[in-house]
Amino acid sequence: MVLFIIKRRLRPALPVWALRSLWIVLSLGALTLAAVVIWNGPVWFDSTLLANIGDAEKKAQAVSSTRTTLLQMFLSFGGLATVVFSARTYLLSRSGQVADRYAKATSQLVSDNPAERIGAIYSLARLLKDSPRDHRAIVDLLAAFVRHSRALGAEALDDGGLVEDDECESGLSWKGDHFPIDVQSVIDVLVKRPKRFETPWILIGRADLAGARFTNGWIDTIHFEGCNLRGAHFVHAKATSVVLSECDLRATNLSGAQLPFAHMQDSDLRGALVRWVNLRGAGLMRTDFRGAVLRGSDLRGAALADADLRGVDLSEVNGLSAGQIAEAVTDGETVLPPYLTSRPADGGAKGDVPHPEGSPPAA
């Protein structure tokens, strides 16, 4: 510890060669001190005992025994120091390897060869698991790749890819271009990343992610604000804090997602499948739900001020209150749940609607 403090204090003032010379001098001094202690230890520590031994041979044996004990003690300290320095060398070597892997993956990530990009993505995924200290840097790098590769252009502002589909429950589906495999690979890494403490947010805003798949993914702390997410799949996705405000979520499949307290204000959810979604406490102000399927979803405590619910079937939605409906935009074709039009005949609790198809799918 003393040597460490000396090194830290002298580091700004001394060049490398001087520090190395200092280490050599201190090491030689430590060895000399150890030799002196071992040689004179019996006299220092056992002088009274040795004075009571009259036999010269026994006295020599006692001195030898004490010196052997002191030598073993110093060797133990030396072994411990060797272990400490070996561990330090290993950590430094591993840190260098991590840096090399990160640099190589970063250079491959901007390659024109799709195979190299995908290889770099999965190399970063492995590094994300192996190096918790680099977690944030890797996540931010992957998020930047998504933003750069799928920057929102003028073509994403039209209705391309959206088609009327009688086979879809909402009557609207997305038939756009196939989503790029390298960007999808990055999304897979992000939504399956190790669950560690993260400071918000992971910024992917203003990106064209139409048709992307977040199925069964952990999308917590991801900031999607302003993204084009038409036809995206969020089936059984989970988050306790996610930003989906000002997003184009038309024809998106959110079935079974766990999105309590999600920020979804000013988003377009026309024709979306919002079945059995946990939206408790979510911010849904000014969100357009026209044509969306909300069967079995939980809107307990959700903010619905100026949300467009015209023509929406809310008969199988859980947790709605009269106050929420009063703040939303409705019309004569909005179908309210039975517990808002009359009390349940069986005296059930307000807001508890039986699932129309049995038990809801597992979250």
PDB file of C-alpha atoms in Angstrom, residues 3 23 57 60 62 128 131 152-153 166-167 182-183 198-199 238 265 270 296 338 342 351-352:
ATOM      1  CA  LEU A   3       4.570   1.664  -2.453  1.00  0.00           C
ATOM      2  CA  TRP A  23      10.718   0.297  -8.024  1.00  0.00           C
ATOM      3  CA  GLU A  57      23.725 -27.127  20.200  1.00  0.00           C
ATOM      4  CA  ALA A  60      21.777 -23.203  17.534  1.00  0.00           C
ATOM      5  CA  ALA A  62      16.399 -22.730  18.303  1.00  0.00           C
ATOM      6  CA  LEU A 128     -21.527  -7.127 -24.127  1.00  0.00           C
ATOM      7  CA  SER A 131     -17.466  -7.015 -20.196  1.00  0.00           C
ATOM      8  CA  LEU A 152     -35.909   8.632 -41.232  1.00  0.00           C
ATOM      9  CA  GLY A 153     -36.238   9.910 -44.804  1.00  0.00           C
ATOM     10  CA  ASP A 166     -59.656  -8.395 -44.649  1.00  0.00           C
ATOM     11  CA  GLU A 167     -57.732 -11.326 -43.170  1.00  0.00           C
ATOM     12  CA  ASP A 182     -27.978  -6.474 -40.188  1.00  0.00           C
ATOM     13  CA  VAL A 183     -30.170  -3.857 -38.496  1.00  0.00           C
ATOM     14  CA  GLU A 198     -28.716   1.434 -17.075  1.00  0.00           C
ATOM     15  CA  THR A 199     -29.162   5.171 -17.075  1.00  0.00           C
ATOM     16  CA  LYS A 238     -41.539  -6.128 -21.942  1.00  0.00           C
ATOM     17  CA  GLN A 265     -48.594  10.247 -26.419  1.00  0.00           C
ATOM     18  CA  ARG A 270     -54.618   3.154 -36.307  1.00  0.00           C
ATOM     19  CA  GLY A 296     -58.424  -7.676 -23.293  1.00  0.00           C
ATOM     20  CA  PRO A 338     -70.332  -3.283 -19.891  1.00  0.00           C
ATOM     21  CA  SER A 342     -74.285  -1.181 -16.341  1.00  0.00           C
ATOM     22  CA  GLY A 351     -63.029  -3.140 -14.392  1.00  0.00           C
ATOM     23  CA  ASP A 352     -62.649  -6.946 -14.366  1.00  0.00           C
TER      24      ASP A 352
END
